[in-house]
Tab-separated table of C-alpha atoms in Angstrom:
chain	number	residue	atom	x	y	z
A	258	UNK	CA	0.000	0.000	0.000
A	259	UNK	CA	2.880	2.257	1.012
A	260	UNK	CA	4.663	1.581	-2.419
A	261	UNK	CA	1.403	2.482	-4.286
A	262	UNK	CA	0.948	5.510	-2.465
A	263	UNK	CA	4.265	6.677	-3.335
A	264	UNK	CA	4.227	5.950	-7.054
A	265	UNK	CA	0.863	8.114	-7.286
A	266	UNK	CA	2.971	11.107	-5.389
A	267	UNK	CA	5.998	10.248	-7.811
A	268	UNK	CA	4.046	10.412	-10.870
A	269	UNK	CA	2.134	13.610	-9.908
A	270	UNK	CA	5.173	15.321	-8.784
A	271	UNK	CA	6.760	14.104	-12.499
A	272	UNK	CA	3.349	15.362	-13.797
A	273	UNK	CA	4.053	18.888	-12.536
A	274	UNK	CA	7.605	19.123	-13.814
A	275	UNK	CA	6.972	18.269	-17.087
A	276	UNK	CA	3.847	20.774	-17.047
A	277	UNK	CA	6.522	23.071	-15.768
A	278	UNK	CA	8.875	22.572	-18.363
A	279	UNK	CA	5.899	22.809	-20.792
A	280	UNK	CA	5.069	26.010	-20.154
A	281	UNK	CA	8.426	27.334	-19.768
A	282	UNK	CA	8.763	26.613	-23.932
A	283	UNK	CA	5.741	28.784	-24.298
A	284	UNK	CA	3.771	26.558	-25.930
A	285	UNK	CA	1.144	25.025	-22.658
A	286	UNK	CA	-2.455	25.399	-22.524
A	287	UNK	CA	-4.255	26.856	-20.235
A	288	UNK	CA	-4.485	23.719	-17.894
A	289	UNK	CA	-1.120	23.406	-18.121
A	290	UNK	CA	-0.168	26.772	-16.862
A	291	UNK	CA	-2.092	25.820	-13.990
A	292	UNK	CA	-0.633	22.894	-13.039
A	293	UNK	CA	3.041	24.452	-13.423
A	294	UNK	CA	2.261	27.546	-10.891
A	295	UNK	CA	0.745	25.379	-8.482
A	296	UNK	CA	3.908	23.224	-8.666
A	297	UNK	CA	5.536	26.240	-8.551
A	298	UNK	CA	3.833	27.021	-5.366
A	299	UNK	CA	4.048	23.833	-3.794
A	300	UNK	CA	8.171	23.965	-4.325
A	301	UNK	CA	8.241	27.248	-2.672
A	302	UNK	CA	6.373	26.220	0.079
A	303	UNK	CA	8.295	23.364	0.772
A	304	UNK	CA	11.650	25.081	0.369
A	305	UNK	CA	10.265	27.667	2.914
A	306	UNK	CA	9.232	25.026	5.454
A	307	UNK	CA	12.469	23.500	5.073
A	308	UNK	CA	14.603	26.488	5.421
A	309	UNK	CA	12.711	27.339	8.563
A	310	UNK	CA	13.058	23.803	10.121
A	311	UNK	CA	16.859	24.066	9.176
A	312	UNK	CA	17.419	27.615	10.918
A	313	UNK	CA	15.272	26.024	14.038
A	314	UNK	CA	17.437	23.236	14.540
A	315	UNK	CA	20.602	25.062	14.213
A	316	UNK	CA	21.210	25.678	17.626
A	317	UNK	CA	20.357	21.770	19.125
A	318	UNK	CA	23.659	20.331	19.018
């Protein structure tokens, strides 16, 4: 179940950089647009979290 779960994450996440790449030619529809600034918005999020979790645990040693 575990494995399946993580394919489905691994494909949408592969989903969303080809979408990005897509649009980045110039070429994307509409839908595709979408899909690249939400994974857009997802990385930056993420990178965010993780820079604030790193600058947390900074001082624990």
């Amino acid at each position: 179940m575990l494995i399946l779960i993580l394919s489905v994450v691994l494909l949408l996440a592969l989903g969303g950089v080809v979408c990005v790449y897509w649009t980045a030619r110039g070429d994307a529809p509409r839908w595709a647009r979408g899909v690249a600034r939400t994974t857009d918005v997802a990385s930056d999020v993420l990178l965010r979290a993780n820079k604030s979790n790193s600058q947390n645990n900074t001082g624990n040693d």
